[in-house]
Amino acid sequence: MATAVLGGEIQVPTLKGKLALKIPPETQNGRTFRLAGQGMPHLGDSTHGDLFAKVGVVLPTKLSDKEKELFEQLSQLRPSG
């Protein structure tokens, strides 16, 4: 969740191993990134197709008291509605 909001780098598993993917700040849940040439090999030649990585933001559970307090502060700064 923090990486989607603030931006950062994550490791994405590919057929060739892990690849670093830069996530821009304020990335929305469900956004898809295209990783050119990281997909399945084409039949009969040495090229590879593309791999698509879809962002799935996971909300935290079992929050500590401090985490709850911080979310309360955030909700006061950015009221929904």
mmCIF file of N, CA and C in Angstrom:
data_model
loop_
_atom_site.group_PDB
_atom_site.id
_atom_site.type_symbol
_atom_site.label_atom_id
_atom_site.label_comp_id
_atom_site.label_asym_id
_atom_site.label_seq_id
_atom_site.Cartn_x
_atom_site.Cartn_y
_atom_site.Cartn_z
ATOM 1 N N MET A 1 0.828 -1.180 0.000
ATOM 2 C CA MET A 1 0.000 0.000 0.000
ATOM 3 C C MET A 1 0.880 1.255 0.000
ATOM 4 N N ALA A 2 1.893 1.266 0.848
ATOM 5 C CA ALA A 2 2.763 2.443 0.928
ATOM 6 C C ALA A 2 3.511 2.664 -0.380
ATOM 7 N N THR A 3 3.948 1.581 -1.024
ATOM 8 C CA THR A 3 4.666 1.715 -2.295
ATOM 9 C C THR A 3 3.748 2.288 -3.372
ATOM 10 N N ALA A 4 2.482 1.878 -3.383
ATOM 11 C CA ALA A 4 1.534 2.405 -4.371
ATOM 12 C C ALA A 4 1.306 3.900 -4.145
ATOM 13 N N VAL A 5 1.258 4.331 -2.905
ATOM 14 C CA VAL A 5 1.000 5.736 -2.604
ATOM 15 C C VAL A 5 2.248 6.590 -2.807
ATOM 16 N N LEU A 6 3.376 6.121 -2.277
ATOM 17 C CA LEU A 6 4.597 6.933 -2.267
ATOM 18 C C LEU A 6 5.529 6.669 -3.440
ATOM 19 N N GLY A 7 5.342 5.535 -4.117
ATOM 20 C CA GLY A 7 6.258 5.134 -5.184
ATOM 21 C C GLY A 7 7.400 4.311 -4.609
ATOM 22 N N GLY A 8 8.070 3.619 -5.477
ATOM 23 C CA GLY A 8 9.181 2.785 -5.041
ATOM 24 C C GLY A 8 9.461 1.696 -6.054
ATOM 25 N N GLU A 9 10.189 0.700 -5.609
ATOM 26 C CA GLU A 9 10.594 -0.389 -6.492
ATOM 27 C C GLU A 9 10.185 -1.711 -5.870
ATOM 28 N N ILE A 10 9.652 -2.605 -6.689
ATOM 29 C CA ILE A 10 9.278 -3.946 -6.231
ATOM 30 C C ILE A 10 9.944 -4.972 -7.145
ATOM 31 N N GLN A 11 10.037 -6.192 -6.674
ATOM 32 C CA GLN A 11 10.576 -7.298 -7.456
ATOM 33 C C GLN A 11 9.410 -8.084 -8.063
ATOM 34 N N VAL A 12 9.477 -8.289 -9.373
ATOM 35 C CA VAL A 12 8.427 -9.004 -10.096
ATOM 36 C C VAL A 12 9.012 -10.308 -10.632
ATOM 37 N N PRO A 13 8.384 -11.448 -10.332
ATOM 38 C CA PRO A 13 8.885 -12.708 -10.888
ATOM 39 C C PRO A 13 8.590 -12.794 -12.384
ATOM 40 N N THR A 14 9.591 -13.204 -13.156
ATOM 41 C CA THR A 14 9.431 -13.395 -14.598
ATOM 42 C C THR A 14 9.961 -14.771 -14.952
ATOM 43 N N LEU A 15 9.854 -15.149 -16.222
ATOM 44 C CA LEU A 15 10.380 -16.439 -16.673
ATOM 45 C C LEU A 15 11.901 -16.492 -16.564
ATOM 46 N N LYS A 16 12.538 -15.331 -16.590
ATOM 47 C CA LYS A 16 13.998 -15.252 -16.552
ATOM 48 C C LYS A 16 14.537 -14.944 -15.165
ATOM 49 N N GLY A 17 13.682 -14.904 -14.157
ATOM 50 C CA GLY A 17 14.082 -14.537 -12.804
ATOM 51 C C GLY A 17 13.353 -13.280 -12.367
ATOM 52 N N LYS A 18 13.799 -12.694 -11.274
ATOM 53 C CA LYS A 18 13.133 -11.495 -10.758
ATOM 54 C C LYS A 18 13.625 -10.255 -11.487
ATOM 55 N N LEU A 19 12.701 -9.303 -11.627
ATOM 56 C CA LEU A 19 12.978 -8.052 -12.322
ATOM 57 C C LEU A 19 12.498 -6.902 -11.437
ATOM 58 N N ALA A 20 13.300 -5.849 -11.339
ATOM 59 C CA ALA A 20 12.903 -4.671 -10.570
ATOM 60 C C ALA A 20 11.932 -3.835 -11.395
ATOM 61 N N LEU A 21 10.813 -3.483 -10.795
ATOM 62 C CA LEU A 21 9.799 -2.665 -11.456
ATOM 63 C C LEU A 21 9.596 -1.406 -10.631
ATOM 64 N N LYS A 22 9.778 -0.244 -11.255
ATOM 65 C CA LYS A 22 9.573 1.024 -10.566
ATOM 66 C C LYS A 22 8.092 1.365 -10.573
ATOM 67 N N ILE A 23 7.567 1.598 -9.394
ATOM 68 C CA ILE A 23 6.168 1.967 -9.228
ATOM 69 C C ILE A 23 6.117 3.480 -8.996
ATOM 70 N N PRO A 24 5.454 4.231 -9.865
ATOM 71 C CA PRO A 24 5.374 5.679 -9.656
ATOM 72 C C PRO A 24 4.456 6.022 -8.479
ATOM 73 N N PRO A 25 4.680 7.188 -7.856
ATOM 74 C CA PRO A 25 3.787 7.605 -6.770
ATOM 75 C C PRO A 25 2.337 7.683 -7.246
ATOM 76 N N GLU A 26 1.427 7.410 -6.331
ATOM 77 C CA GLU A 26 -0.027 7.482 -6.552
ATOM 78 C C GLU A 26 -0.516 6.491 -7.612
ATOM 79 N N THR A 27 0.108 5.320 -7.657
ATOM 80 C CA THR A 27 -0.330 4.262 -8.570
ATOM 81 C C THR A 27 -1.638 3.674 -8.054
ATOM 82 N N GLN A 28 -2.623 3.602 -8.919
ATOM 83 C CA GLN A 28 -3.941 3.107 -8.537
ATOM 84 C C GLN A 28 -3.999 1.581 -8.583
ATOM 85 N N ASN A 29 -4.834 1.017 -7.710
ATOM 86 C CA ASN A 29 -5.066 -0.413 -7.694
ATOM 87 C C ASN A 29 -5.599 -0.856 -9.054
ATOM 88 N N GLY A 30 -5.058 -1.947 -9.588
ATOM 89 C CA GLY A 30 -5.520 -2.477 -10.861
ATOM 90 C C GLY A 30 -4.732 -1.987 -12.062
ATOM 91 N N ARG A 31 -3.822 -1.028 -11.864
ATOM 92 C CA ARG A 31 -3.010 -0.542 -12.992
ATOM 93 C C ARG A 31 -2.132 -1.676 -13.509
ATOM 94 N N THR A 32 -1.971 -1.721 -14.827
ATOM 95 C CA THR A 32 -1.171 -2.761 -15.459
ATOM 96 C C THR A 32 0.088 -2.146 -16.066
ATOM 97 N N PHE A 33 1.212 -2.805 -15.820
ATOM 98 C CA PHE A 33 2.483 -2.403 -16.404
ATOM 99 C C PHE A 33 2.906 -3.445 -17.436
ATOM 100 N N ARG A 34 3.390 -2.981 -18.573
ATOM 101 C CA ARG A 34 3.855 -3.870 -19.645
ATOM 102 C C ARG A 34 5.368 -4.021 -19.540
ATOM 103 N N LEU A 35 5.818 -5.266 -19.410
ATOM 104 C CA LEU A 35 7.242 -5.569 -19.344
ATOM 105 C C LEU A 35 7.635 -6.194 -20.680
ATOM 106 N N ALA A 36 8.121 -5.351 -21.581
ATOM 107 C CA ALA A 36 8.424 -5.775 -22.947
ATOM 108 C C ALA A 36 9.515 -6.833 -22.974
ATOM 109 N N GLY A 37 9.257 -7.901 -23.729
ATOM 110 C CA GLY A 37 10.242 -8.955 -23.929
ATOM 111 C C GLY A 37 10.453 -9.878 -22.755
ATOM 112 N N GLN A 38 9.598 -9.817 -21.744
ATOM 113 C CA GLN A 38 9.764 -10.645 -20.542
ATOM 114 C C GLN A 38 8.771 -11.807 -20.478
ATOM 115 N N GLY A 39 7.979 -11.991 -21.527
ATOM 116 C CA GLY A 39 6.954 -13.028 -21.520
ATOM 117 C C GLY A 39 7.414 -14.333 -22.164
ATOM 118 N N MET A 40 6.464 -15.065 -22.692
ATOM 119 C CA MET A 40 6.724 -16.375 -23.293
ATOM 120 C C MET A 40 7.541 -16.223 -24.580
ATOM 121 N N PRO A 41 8.422 -17.201 -24.846
ATOM 122 C CA PRO A 41 9.192 -17.139 -26.096
ATOM 123 C C PRO A 41 8.285 -17.412 -27.291
ATOM 124 N N HIS A 42 8.605 -16.762 -28.417
ATOM 125 C CA HIS A 42 7.866 -17.006 -29.655
ATOM 126 C C HIS A 42 8.365 -18.304 -30.270
ATOM 127 N N LEU A 43 7.451 -19.061 -30.805
ATOM 128 C CA LEU A 43 7.780 -20.340 -31.423
ATOM 129 C C LEU A 43 8.617 -20.118 -32.681
ATOM 130 N N GLY A 44 9.758 -20.753 -32.761
ATOM 131 C CA GLY A 44 10.572 -20.703 -33.964
ATOM 132 C C GLY A 44 11.617 -19.610 -34.018
ATOM 133 N N ASP A 45 11.663 -18.731 -33.003
ATOM 134 C CA ASP A 45 12.731 -17.724 -32.983
ATOM 135 C C ASP A 45 13.132 -17.417 -31.538
ATOM 136 N N SER A 46 14.045 -16.518 -31.373
ATOM 137 C CA SER A 46 14.592 -16.262 -30.036
ATOM 138 C C SER A 46 13.939 -15.076 -29.326
ATOM 139 N N THR A 47 12.897 -14.504 -29.920
ATOM 140 C CA THR A 47 12.252 -13.353 -29.280
ATOM 141 C C THR A 47 11.231 -13.817 -28.244
ATOM 142 N N HIS A 48 10.879 -12.890 -27.360
ATOM 143 C CA HIS A 48 9.899 -13.178 -26.314
ATOM 144 C C HIS A 48 8.758 -12.172 -26.399
ATOM 145 N N GLY A 49 7.594 -12.616 -25.993
ATOM 146 C CA GLY A 49 6.446 -11.723 -25.907
ATOM 147 C C GLY A 49 6.549 -10.841 -24.676
ATOM 148 N N ASP A 50 5.504 -10.109 -24.400
ATOM 149 C CA ASP A 50 5.492 -9.201 -23.267
ATOM 150 C C ASP A 50 4.820 -9.854 -22.062
ATOM 151 N N LEU A 51 5.214 -9.403 -20.903
ATOM 152 C CA LEU A 51 4.615 -9.839 -19.644
ATOM 153 C C LEU A 51 3.890 -8.635 -19.061
ATOM 154 N N PHE A 52 2.705 -8.848 -18.542
ATOM 155 C CA PHE A 52 1.941 -7.760 -17.954
ATOM 156 C C PHE A 52 1.841 -7.987 -16.450
ATOM 157 N N ALA A 53 2.194 -6.963 -15.679
ATOM 158 C CA ALA A 53 2.129 -7.019 -14.217
ATOM 159 C C ALA A 53 1.011 -6.088 -13.759
ATOM 160 N N LYS A 54 0.059 -6.637 -13.020
ATOM 161 C CA LYS A 54 -1.087 -5.859 -12.553
ATOM 162 C C LYS A 54 -0.921 -5.561 -11.068
ATOM 163 N N VAL A 55 -1.111 -4.303 -10.700
ATOM 164 C CA VAL A 55 -0.965 -3.869 -9.309
ATOM 165 C C VAL A 55 -2.173 -4.346 -8.505
ATOM 166 N N GLY A 56 -1.885 -4.984 -7.392
ATOM 167 C CA GLY A 56 -2.919 -5.408 -6.456
ATOM 168 C C GLY A 56 -2.576 -4.885 -5.074
ATOM 169 N N VAL A 57 -3.194 -3.767 -4.683
ATOM 170 C CA VAL A 57 -2.910 -3.161 -3.382
ATOM 171 C C VAL A 57 -3.601 -3.986 -2.303
ATOM 172 N N VAL A 58 -2.819 -4.386 -1.301
ATOM 173 C CA VAL A 58 -3.343 -5.182 -0.194
ATOM 174 C C VAL A 58 -3.463 -4.281 1.030
ATOM 175 N N LEU A 59 -4.667 -4.178 1.539
ATOM 176 C CA LEU A 59 -4.893 -3.355 2.732
ATOM 177 C C LEU A 59 -4.436 -4.109 3.975
ATOM 178 N N PRO A 60 -3.840 -3.388 4.918
ATOM 179 C CA PRO A 60 -3.331 -4.054 6.121
ATOM 180 C C PRO A 60 -4.475 -4.529 7.019
ATOM 181 N N THR A 61 -4.191 -5.592 7.750
ATOM 182 C CA THR A 61 -5.132 -6.110 8.740
ATOM 183 C C THR A 61 -4.400 -6.182 10.082
ATOM 184 N N LYS A 62 -5.145 -6.397 11.139
ATOM 185 C CA LYS A 62 -4.581 -6.507 12.492
ATOM 186 C C LYS A 62 -3.669 -5.320 12.801
ATOM 187 N N LEU A 63 -4.228 -4.122 12.639
ATOM 188 C CA LEU A 63 -3.465 -2.899 12.861
ATOM 189 C C LEU A 63 -3.109 -2.725 14.335
ATOM 190 N N SER A 64 -1.910 -2.223 14.567
ATOM 191 C CA SER A 64 -1.507 -1.870 15.928
ATOM 192 C C SER A 64 -2.228 -0.583 16.325
ATOM 193 N N ASP A 65 -2.181 -0.257 17.604
ATOM 194 C CA ASP A 65 -2.807 0.978 18.071
ATOM 195 C C ASP A 65 -2.184 2.191 17.385
ATOM 196 N N LYS A 66 -0.876 2.190 17.213
ATOM 197 C CA LYS A 66 -0.177 3.295 16.564
ATOM 198 C C LYS A 66 -0.618 3.421 15.099
ATOM 199 N N GLU A 67 -0.757 2.289 14.384
ATOM 200 C CA GLU A 67 -1.205 2.309 12.990
ATOM 201 C C GLU A 67 -2.631 2.855 12.892
ATOM 202 N N LYS A 68 -3.503 2.425 13.794
ATOM 203 C CA LYS A 68 -4.872 2.939 13.799
ATOM 204 C C LYS A 68 -4.879 4.448 14.013
ATOM 205 N N GLU A 69 -4.037 4.908 14.929
ATOM 206 C CA GLU A 69 -3.935 6.335 15.206
ATOM 207 C C GLU A 69 -3.477 7.106 13.961
ATOM 208 N N LEU A 70 -2.501 6.562 13.253
ATOM 209 C CA LEU A 70 -2.007 7.216 12.044
ATOM 210 C C LEU A 70 -3.063 7.256 10.948
ATOM 211 N N PHE A 71 -3.848 6.188 10.792
ATOM 212 C CA PHE A 71 -4.929 6.186 9.807
ATOM 213 C C PHE A 71 -6.024 7.177 10.200
ATOM 214 N N GLU A 72 -6.281 7.317 11.497
ATOM 215 C CA GLU A 72 -7.245 8.317 11.962
ATOM 216 C C GLU A 72 -6.777 9.724 11.593
ATOM 217 N N GLN A 73 -5.480 9.984 11.806
ATOM 218 C CA GLN A 73 -4.929 11.295 11.456
ATOM 219 C C GLN A 73 -5.050 11.542 9.957
ATOM 220 N N LEU A 74 -4.756 10.531 9.157
ATOM 221 C CA LEU A 74 -4.864 10.650 7.711
ATOM 222 C C LEU A 74 -6.308 10.905 7.286
ATOM 223 N N SER A 75 -7.243 10.214 7.914
ATOM 224 C CA SER A 75 -8.650 10.389 7.541
ATOM 225 C C SER A 75 -9.128 11.810 7.880
ATOM 226 N N GLN A 76 -8.547 12.446 8.889
ATOM 227 C CA GLN A 76 -8.907 13.822 9.210
ATOM 228 C C GLN A 76 -8.308 14.808 8.216
ATOM 229 N N LEU A 77 -7.145 14.468 7.674
ATOM 230 C CA LEU A 77 -6.510 15.312 6.658
ATOM 231 C C LEU A 77 -7.221 15.211 5.304
ATOM 232 N N ARG A 78 -7.725 14.022 4.996
ATOM 233 C CA ARG A 78 -8.385 13.765 3.713
ATOM 234 C C ARG A 78 -9.731 13.103 3.934
ATOM 235 N N PRO A 79 -10.717 13.862 4.360
ATOM 236 C CA PRO A 79 -12.035 13.256 4.582
ATOM 237 C C PRO A 79 -12.604 12.702 3.277
ATOM 238 N N SER A 80 -13.237 11.540 3.366
ATOM 239 C CA SER A 80 -13.851 10.940 2.179
ATOM 240 C C SER A 80 -15.215 11.567 1.939
ATOM 241 N N GLY A 81 -15.692 11.385 0.715
ATOM 242 C CA GLY A 81 -17.025 11.863 0.440
ATOM 243 C C GLY A 81 -17.037 12.806 -0.643
#
